[in-house]
Structure formats: C-alpha cells, structure tokens
PDB file of C-alpha atoms and ligand atoms in Angstrom:
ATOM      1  CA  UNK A  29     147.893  67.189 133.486  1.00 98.00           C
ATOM      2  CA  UNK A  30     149.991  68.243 130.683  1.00 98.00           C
ATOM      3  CA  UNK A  31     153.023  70.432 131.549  1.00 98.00           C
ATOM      4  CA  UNK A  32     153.608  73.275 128.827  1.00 98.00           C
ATOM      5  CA  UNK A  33     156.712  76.330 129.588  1.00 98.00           C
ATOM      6  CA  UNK A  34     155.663  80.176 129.930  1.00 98.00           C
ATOM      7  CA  UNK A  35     158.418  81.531 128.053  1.00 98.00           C
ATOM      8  CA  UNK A  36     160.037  82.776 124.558  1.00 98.00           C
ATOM      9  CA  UNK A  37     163.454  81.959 125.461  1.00 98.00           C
ATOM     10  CA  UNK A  38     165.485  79.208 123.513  1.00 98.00           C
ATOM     11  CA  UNK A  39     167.839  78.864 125.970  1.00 98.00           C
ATOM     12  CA  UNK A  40     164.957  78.554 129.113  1.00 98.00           C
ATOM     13  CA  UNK A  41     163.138  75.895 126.772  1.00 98.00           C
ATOM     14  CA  UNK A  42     165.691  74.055 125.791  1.00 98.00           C
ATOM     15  CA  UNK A  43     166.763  73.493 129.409  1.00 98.00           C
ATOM     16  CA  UNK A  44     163.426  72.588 130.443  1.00 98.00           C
ATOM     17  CA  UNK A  45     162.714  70.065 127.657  1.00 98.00           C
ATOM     18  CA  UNK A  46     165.941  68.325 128.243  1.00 98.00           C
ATOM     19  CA  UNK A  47     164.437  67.139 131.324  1.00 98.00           C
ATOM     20  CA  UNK A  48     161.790  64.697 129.332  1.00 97.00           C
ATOM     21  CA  UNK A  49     158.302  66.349 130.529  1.00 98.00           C
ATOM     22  CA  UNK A  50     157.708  69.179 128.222  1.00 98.00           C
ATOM     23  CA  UNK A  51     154.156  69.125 126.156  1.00 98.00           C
ATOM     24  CA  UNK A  52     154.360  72.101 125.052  1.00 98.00           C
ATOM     25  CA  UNK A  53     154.958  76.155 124.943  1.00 98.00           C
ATOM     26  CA  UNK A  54     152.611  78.625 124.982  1.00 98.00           C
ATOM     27  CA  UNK A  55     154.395  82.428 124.555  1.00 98.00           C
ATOM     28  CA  UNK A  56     152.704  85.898 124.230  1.00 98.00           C
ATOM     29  CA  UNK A  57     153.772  89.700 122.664  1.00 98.00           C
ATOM     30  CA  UNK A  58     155.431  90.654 126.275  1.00 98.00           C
ATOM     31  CA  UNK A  59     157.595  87.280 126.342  1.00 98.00           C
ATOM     32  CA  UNK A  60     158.340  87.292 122.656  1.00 98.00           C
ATOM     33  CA  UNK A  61     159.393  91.350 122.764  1.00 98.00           C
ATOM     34  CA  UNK A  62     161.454  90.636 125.520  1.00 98.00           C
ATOM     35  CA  UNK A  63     163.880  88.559 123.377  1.00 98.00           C
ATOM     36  CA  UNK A  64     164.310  91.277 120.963  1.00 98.00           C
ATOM     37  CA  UNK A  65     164.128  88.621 117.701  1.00 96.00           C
ATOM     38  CA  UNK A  66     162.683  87.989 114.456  1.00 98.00           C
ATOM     39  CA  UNK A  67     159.258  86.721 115.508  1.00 98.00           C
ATOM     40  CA  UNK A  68     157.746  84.216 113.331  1.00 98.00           C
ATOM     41  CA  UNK A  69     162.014  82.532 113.329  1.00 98.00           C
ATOM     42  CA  UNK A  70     161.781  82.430 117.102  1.00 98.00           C
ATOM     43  CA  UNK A  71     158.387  80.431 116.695  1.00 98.00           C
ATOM     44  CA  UNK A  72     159.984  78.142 113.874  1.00 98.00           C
ATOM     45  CA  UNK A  73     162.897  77.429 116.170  1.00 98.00           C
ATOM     46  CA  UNK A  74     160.665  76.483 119.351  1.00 98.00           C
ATOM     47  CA  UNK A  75     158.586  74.283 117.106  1.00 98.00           C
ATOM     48  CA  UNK A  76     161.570  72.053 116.236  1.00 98.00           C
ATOM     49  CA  UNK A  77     162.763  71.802 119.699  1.00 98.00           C
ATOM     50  CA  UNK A  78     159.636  70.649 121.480  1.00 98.00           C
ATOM     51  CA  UNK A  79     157.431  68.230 120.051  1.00 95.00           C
ATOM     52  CA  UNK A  80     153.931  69.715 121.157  1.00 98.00           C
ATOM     53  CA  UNK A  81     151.532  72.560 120.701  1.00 98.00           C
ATOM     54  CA  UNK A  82     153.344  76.182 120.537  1.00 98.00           C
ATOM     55  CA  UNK A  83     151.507  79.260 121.239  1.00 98.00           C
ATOM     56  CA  UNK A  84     151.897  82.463 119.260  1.00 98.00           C
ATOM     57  CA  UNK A  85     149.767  85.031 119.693  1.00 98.00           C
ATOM     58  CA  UNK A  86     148.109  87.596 116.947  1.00 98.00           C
ATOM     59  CA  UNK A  87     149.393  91.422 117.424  1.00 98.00           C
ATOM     60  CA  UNK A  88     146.598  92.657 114.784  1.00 98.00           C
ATOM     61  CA  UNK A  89     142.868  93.671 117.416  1.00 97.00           C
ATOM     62  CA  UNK A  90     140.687  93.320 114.225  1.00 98.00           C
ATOM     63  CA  UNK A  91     138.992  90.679 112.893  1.00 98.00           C
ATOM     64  CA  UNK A  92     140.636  90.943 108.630  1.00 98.00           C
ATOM     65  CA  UNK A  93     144.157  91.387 110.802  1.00 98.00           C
ATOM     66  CA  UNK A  94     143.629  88.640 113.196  1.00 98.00           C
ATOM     67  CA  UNK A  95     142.803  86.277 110.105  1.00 98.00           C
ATOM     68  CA  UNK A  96     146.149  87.348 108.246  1.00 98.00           C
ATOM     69  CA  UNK A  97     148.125  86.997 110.525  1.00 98.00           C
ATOM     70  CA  UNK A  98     146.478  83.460 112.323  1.00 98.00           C
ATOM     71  CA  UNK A  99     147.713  82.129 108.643  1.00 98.00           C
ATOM     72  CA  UNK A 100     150.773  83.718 108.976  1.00 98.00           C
ATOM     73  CA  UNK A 101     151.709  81.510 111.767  1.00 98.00           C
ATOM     74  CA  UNK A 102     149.750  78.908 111.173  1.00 98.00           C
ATOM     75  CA  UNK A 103     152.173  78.270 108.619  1.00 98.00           C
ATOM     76  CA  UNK A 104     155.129  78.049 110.272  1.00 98.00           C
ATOM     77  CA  UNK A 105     154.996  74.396 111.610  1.00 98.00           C
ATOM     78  CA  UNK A 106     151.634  72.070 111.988  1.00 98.00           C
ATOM     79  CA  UNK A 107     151.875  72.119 115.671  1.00 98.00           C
ATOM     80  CA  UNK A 108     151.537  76.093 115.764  1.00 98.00           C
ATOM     81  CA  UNK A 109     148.081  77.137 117.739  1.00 98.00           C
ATOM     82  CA  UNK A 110     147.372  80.436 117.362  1.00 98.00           C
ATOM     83  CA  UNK A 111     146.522  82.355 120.307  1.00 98.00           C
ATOM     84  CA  UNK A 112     143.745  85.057 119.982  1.00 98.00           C
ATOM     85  CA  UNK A 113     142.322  87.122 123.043  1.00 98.00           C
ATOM     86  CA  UNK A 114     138.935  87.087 123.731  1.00 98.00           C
ATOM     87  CA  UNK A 115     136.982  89.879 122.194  1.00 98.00           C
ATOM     88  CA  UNK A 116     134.158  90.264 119.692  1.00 98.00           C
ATOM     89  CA  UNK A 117     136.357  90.236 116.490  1.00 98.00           C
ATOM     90  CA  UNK A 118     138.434  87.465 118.636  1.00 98.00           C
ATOM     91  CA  UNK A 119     135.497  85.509 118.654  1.00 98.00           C
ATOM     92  CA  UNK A 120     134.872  85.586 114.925  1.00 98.00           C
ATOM     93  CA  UNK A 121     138.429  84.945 114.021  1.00 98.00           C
ATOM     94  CA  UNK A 122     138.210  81.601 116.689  1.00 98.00           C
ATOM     95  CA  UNK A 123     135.168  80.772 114.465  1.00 98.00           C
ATOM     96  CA  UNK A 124     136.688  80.886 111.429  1.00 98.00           C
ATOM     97  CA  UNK A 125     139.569  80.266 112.209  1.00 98.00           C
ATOM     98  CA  UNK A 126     138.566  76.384 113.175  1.00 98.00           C
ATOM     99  CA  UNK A 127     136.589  76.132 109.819  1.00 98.00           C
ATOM    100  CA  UNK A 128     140.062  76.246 107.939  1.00 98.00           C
ATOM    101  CA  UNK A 129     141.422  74.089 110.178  1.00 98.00           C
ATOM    102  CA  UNK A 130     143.630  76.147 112.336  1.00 98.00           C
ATOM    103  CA  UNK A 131     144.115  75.458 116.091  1.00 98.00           C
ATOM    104  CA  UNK A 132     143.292  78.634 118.665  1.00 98.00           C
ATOM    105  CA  UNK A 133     143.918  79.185 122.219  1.00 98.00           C
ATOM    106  CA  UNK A 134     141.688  81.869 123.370  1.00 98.00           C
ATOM    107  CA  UNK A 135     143.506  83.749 125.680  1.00 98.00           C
ATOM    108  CA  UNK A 136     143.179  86.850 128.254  1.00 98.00           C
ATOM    109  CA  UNK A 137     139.958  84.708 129.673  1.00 98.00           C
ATOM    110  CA  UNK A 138     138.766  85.999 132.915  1.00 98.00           C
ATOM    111  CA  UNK A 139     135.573  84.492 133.178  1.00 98.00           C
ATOM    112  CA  UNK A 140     133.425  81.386 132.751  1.00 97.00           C
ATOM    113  CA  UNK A 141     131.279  82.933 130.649  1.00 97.00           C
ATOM    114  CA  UNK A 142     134.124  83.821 127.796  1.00 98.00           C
ATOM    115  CA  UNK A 143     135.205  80.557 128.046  1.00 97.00           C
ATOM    116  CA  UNK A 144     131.704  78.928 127.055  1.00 96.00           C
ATOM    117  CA  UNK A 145     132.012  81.439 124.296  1.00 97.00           C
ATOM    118  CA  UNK A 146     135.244  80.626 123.107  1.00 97.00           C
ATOM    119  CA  UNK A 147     134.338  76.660 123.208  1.00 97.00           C
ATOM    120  CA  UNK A 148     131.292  77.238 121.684  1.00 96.00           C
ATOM    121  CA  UNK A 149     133.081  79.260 118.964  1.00 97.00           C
ATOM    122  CA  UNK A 150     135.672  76.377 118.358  1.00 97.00           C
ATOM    123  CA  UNK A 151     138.775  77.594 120.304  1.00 98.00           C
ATOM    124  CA  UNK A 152     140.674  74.194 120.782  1.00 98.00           C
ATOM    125  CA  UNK A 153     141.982  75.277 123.975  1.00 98.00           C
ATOM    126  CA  UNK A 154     141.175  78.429 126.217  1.00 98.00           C
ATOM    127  CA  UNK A 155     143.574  80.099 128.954  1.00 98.00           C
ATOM    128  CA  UNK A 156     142.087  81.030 131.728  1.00 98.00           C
ATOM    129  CA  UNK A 157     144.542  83.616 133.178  1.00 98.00           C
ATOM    130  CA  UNK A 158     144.538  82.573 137.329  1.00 98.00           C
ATOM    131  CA  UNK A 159     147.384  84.695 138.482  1.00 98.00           C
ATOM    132  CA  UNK A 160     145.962  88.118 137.241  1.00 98.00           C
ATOM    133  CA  UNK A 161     142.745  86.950 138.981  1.00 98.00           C
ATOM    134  CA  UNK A 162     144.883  86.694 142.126  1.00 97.00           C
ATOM    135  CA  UNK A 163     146.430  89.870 141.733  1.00 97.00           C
ATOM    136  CA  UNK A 164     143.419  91.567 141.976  1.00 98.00           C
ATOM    137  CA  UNK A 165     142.453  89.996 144.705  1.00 97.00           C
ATOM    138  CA  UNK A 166     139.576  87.789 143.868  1.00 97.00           C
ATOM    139  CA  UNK A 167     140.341  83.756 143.686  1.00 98.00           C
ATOM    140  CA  UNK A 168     141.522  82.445 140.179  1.00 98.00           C
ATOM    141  CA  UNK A 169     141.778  78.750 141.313  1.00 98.00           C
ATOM    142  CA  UNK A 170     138.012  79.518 142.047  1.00 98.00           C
ATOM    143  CA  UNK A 171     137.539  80.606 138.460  1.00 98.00           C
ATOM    144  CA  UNK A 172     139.577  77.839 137.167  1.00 98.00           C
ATOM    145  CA  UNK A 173     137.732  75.070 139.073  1.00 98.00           C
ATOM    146  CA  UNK A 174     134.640  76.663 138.063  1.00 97.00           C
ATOM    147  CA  UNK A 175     135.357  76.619 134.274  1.00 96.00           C
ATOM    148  CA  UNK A 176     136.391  73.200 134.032  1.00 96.00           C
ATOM    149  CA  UNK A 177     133.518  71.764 135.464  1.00 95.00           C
ATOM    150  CA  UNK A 178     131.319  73.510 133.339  1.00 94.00           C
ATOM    151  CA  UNK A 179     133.369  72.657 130.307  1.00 94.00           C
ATOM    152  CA  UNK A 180     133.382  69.035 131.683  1.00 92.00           C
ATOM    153  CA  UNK A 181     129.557  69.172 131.761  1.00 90.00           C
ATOM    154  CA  UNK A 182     128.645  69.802 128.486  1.00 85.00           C
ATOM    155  CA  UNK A 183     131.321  67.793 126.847  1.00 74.00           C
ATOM    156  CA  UNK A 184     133.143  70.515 125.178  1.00 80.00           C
ATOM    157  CA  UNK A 185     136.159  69.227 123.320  1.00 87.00           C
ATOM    158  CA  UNK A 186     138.168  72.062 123.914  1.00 96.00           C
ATOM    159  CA  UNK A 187     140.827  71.874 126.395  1.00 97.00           C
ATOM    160  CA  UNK A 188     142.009  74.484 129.320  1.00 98.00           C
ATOM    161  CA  UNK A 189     145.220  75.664 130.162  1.00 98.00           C
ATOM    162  CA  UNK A 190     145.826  76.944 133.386  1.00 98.00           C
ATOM    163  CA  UNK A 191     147.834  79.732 132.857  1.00 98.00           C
ATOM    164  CA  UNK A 192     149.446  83.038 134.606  1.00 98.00           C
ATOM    165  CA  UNK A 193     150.857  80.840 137.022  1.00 98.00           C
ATOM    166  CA  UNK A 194     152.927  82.755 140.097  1.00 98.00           C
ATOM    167  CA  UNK A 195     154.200  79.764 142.083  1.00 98.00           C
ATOM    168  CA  UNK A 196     154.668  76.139 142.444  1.00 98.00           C
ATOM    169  CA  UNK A 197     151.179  76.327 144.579  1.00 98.00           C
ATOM    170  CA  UNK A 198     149.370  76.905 141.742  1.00 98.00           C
ATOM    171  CA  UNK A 199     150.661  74.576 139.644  1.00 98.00           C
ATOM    172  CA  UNK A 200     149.322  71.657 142.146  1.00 98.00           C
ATOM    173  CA  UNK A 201     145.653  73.458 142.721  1.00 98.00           C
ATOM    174  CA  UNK A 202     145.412  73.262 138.878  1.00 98.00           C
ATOM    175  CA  UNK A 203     146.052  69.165 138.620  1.00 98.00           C
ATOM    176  CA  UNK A 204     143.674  69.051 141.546  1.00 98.00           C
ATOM    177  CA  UNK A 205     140.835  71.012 139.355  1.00 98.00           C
ATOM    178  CA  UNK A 206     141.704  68.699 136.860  1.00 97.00           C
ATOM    179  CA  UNK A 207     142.966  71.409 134.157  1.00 98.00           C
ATOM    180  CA  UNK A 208     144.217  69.775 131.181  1.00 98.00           C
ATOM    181  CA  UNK A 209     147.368  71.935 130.882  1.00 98.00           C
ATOM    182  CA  UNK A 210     149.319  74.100 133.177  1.00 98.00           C
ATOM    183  CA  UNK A 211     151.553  76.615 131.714  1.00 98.00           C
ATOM    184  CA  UNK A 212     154.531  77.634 133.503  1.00 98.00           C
ATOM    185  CA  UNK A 213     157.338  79.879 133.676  1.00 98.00           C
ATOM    186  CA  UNK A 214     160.690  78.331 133.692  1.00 98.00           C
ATOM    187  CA  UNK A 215     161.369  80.104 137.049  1.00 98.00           C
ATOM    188  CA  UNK A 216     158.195  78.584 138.610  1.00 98.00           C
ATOM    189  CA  UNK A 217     159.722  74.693 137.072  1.00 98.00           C
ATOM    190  CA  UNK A 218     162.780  75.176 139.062  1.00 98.00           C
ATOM    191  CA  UNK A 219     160.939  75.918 142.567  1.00 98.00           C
ATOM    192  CA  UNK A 220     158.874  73.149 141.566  1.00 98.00           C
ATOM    193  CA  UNK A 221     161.702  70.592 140.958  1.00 98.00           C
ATOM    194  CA  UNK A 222     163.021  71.767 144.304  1.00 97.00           C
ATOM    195  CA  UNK A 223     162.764  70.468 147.836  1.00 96.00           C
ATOM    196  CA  UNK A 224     164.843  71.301 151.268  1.00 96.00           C
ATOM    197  CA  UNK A 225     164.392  67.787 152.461  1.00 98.00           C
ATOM    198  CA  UNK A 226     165.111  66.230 148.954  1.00 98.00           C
ATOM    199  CA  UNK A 227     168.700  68.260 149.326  1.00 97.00           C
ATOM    200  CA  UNK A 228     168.644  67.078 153.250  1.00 98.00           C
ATOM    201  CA  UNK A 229     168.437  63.423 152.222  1.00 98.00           C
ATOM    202  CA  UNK A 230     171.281  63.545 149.605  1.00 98.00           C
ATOM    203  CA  UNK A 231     173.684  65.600 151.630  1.00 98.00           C
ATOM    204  CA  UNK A 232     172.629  63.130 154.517  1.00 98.00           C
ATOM    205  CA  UNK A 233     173.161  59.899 152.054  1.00 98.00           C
ATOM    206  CA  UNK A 234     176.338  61.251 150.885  1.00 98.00           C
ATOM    207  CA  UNK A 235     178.009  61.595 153.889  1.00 98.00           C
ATOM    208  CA  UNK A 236     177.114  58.355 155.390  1.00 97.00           C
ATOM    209  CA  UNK A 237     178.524  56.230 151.944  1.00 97.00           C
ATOM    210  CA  UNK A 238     181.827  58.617 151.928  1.00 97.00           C
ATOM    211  CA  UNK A 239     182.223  57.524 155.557  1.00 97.00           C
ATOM    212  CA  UNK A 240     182.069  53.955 154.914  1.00 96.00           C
ATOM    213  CA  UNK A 241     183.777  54.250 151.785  1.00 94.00           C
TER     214      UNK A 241
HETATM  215  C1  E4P B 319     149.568  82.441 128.984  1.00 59.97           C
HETATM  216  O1  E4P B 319     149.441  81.883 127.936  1.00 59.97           O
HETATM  217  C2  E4P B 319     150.256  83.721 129.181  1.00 59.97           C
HETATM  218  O2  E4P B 319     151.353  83.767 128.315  1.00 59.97           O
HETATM  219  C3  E4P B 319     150.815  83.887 130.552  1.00 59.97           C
HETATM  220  O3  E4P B 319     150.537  82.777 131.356  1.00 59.97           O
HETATM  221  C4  E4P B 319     150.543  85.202 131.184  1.00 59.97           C
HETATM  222  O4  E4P B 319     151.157  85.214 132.434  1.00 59.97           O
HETATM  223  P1  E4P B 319     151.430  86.545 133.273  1.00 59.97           P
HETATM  224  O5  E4P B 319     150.148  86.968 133.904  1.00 59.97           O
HETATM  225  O6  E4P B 319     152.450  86.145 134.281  1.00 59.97           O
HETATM  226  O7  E4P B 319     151.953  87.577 132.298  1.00 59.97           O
END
C-alpha cells in the first residue's frame, strides 16, 4: 500500500517526505483555505517537493467550470490529478476529463455504487471517504473492503485511496483490505511512527550501554 499525506501544509509535507516513504499528497478546499495562500502556487510548490501524484480539487459544481478549471491545474505540473466529487456533472467532467488525458480522483465517495460509476467513467483513482462513514456511525472499513473487491473483480484499472482517515487503526484495516493508497494526515503519521515499547526499549538500551560505558 502506497502511503500519500492529508494535508496542504509545506512545512507538514516536507517533514513527512524527509522520512523516505511519501507517494504522494492528496489536499482538498478545507486544507488548502486553511493555509490562507495563493492556490494553484501552493500546488506548484508541493509538486516539486514530492515526487508522486498531488491532489487538487475543482471549487467550480458545474460541469463547463469543472472542465476549466481541471485544465487549470492540470497544468501546473504532470503529476497533478485533479480531484472532482462525485456528482452528475462530476461524472461527465471524469469522462472527459480522461479523454484529454488528465488524471481524476473522484472524491466525496460514499458508496460502492459511485465508485463503479466513477471507474466506469475513467476516474484513475476514487476516494472512498471511511472516516465520515464512521462518524455517522455505520462501518467505512466495511465500505472500503467492499469496494475494492468489487473493483478487483472486474479488473478496473482505477486505483482506491483510502481516505478520511481518523487514526493509526485505520490506516492498518486499509493495507489489510488491500487499498492501493491510504491518505493520511500528518498528525495520524506521527501516532503511527510511535510506540511505548519502541521508547521502553531505547530508554532501556541506553541505560544499560551508559552503565558499561
Ligand atoms: C481526501 O482526499 C480528503 O482530503 C480527506 O481525507 C478528507 O478527510 P476528513 O474527513 O478528515 O476531512
């Protein structure tokens, strides 16, 4: 499973890619408002720090805006993959969108069903969004397990990424569904890198060397 970062923060990707696992970044309008900059400059600077797929999402709802706007950022840097949510106009613009040769990642996906859509429709990846599934109490690993093996079953090229991830928990029940991607927030990285007995041992190994030596 490839490992992709949650966030629209230089600093928070920039940490996390120093550490040599990064694939990717996938952002959306709430993480990219929340740094208060020049949009399409904050995309062109995460595209020439990681070396992998980076998500930016349309603003425009309609289909003529969605297009406009897909080019927009499509332009910014060849590994830019426009990320479109799933509606009726979101479907044509995936469609089309593929035709000219511009990678989507069908986002706000909720159900099986929208992601045999958006596969069908030529999204190269869909996001299945498990933590919002959670939140309202019904079982996104479910969902995501579900997806997968129907996208596995027919052969469908496009790829999922496990996203809306909460905590390290779901970052493991993804590999185990076999999800392609996971994406996840720097915060969620840290707890993940994190373990009381790894701490344990080296506080445990330390003092036994500086009592010898
Ligand atoms: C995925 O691409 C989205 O940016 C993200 O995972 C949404 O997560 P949230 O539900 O924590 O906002």
């Amino acid at each position: 499973m490839r490992i992709f970062i949650d966030s629209a923060n230089i600093d928070e990707i920039r940490e996390i890619h120093s550490l040599g696992f990064l694939d990717g970044v996938t952002t959306n309008p709430t993480l990219v408002a929340r740094e208060g900059r020049d949009y399409h400059q904050l995309i062109s600077e995460i595209c020439n720090l990681v070396e992998g797929p980076v998500s930016a999402e349309v603003i425009a709802m309609d289909y003529q805006g969605m297009m406009r706007e897909a080019r927009l950022l499509a332009a910014i840097h060849p590994n830019v993959v426009v990320k479109i949510p799933l509606t009726e106009d979101g479907l044509r613009a995936i469609s089309s969108l593929r035709k000219e040769g511009i990678n989507t990642n069908a986002t706000l996906i909720f159900s099986c069903n929208q992601a045999i859509l958006a596969a069908r429709a030529g999204a190269s990846y869909v996001s299945p969004f498990i933590g919002r599934v959670d939140d309202i109490s019904y079982d996104g690993v479910a969902l995501l397990k579900d997806l997968i093996e129907i996208l596995d079953q027919y052969l469908l090229d496009t790829e999922v990424i496990a996203a809306s991830i909460r905590h390290p928990m779901h970052v493991t029940a993804a590999a185990l569904a076999g999800s392609h991607i996971c994406t996840v927030p720097y915060a969620v990285i840290k707890q993940m890198i994190k373990h009381p007995l790894t701490d344990a041992g080296i506080e445990r190994f330390m003092n036994d060397w500086k009592r010898v030596f």
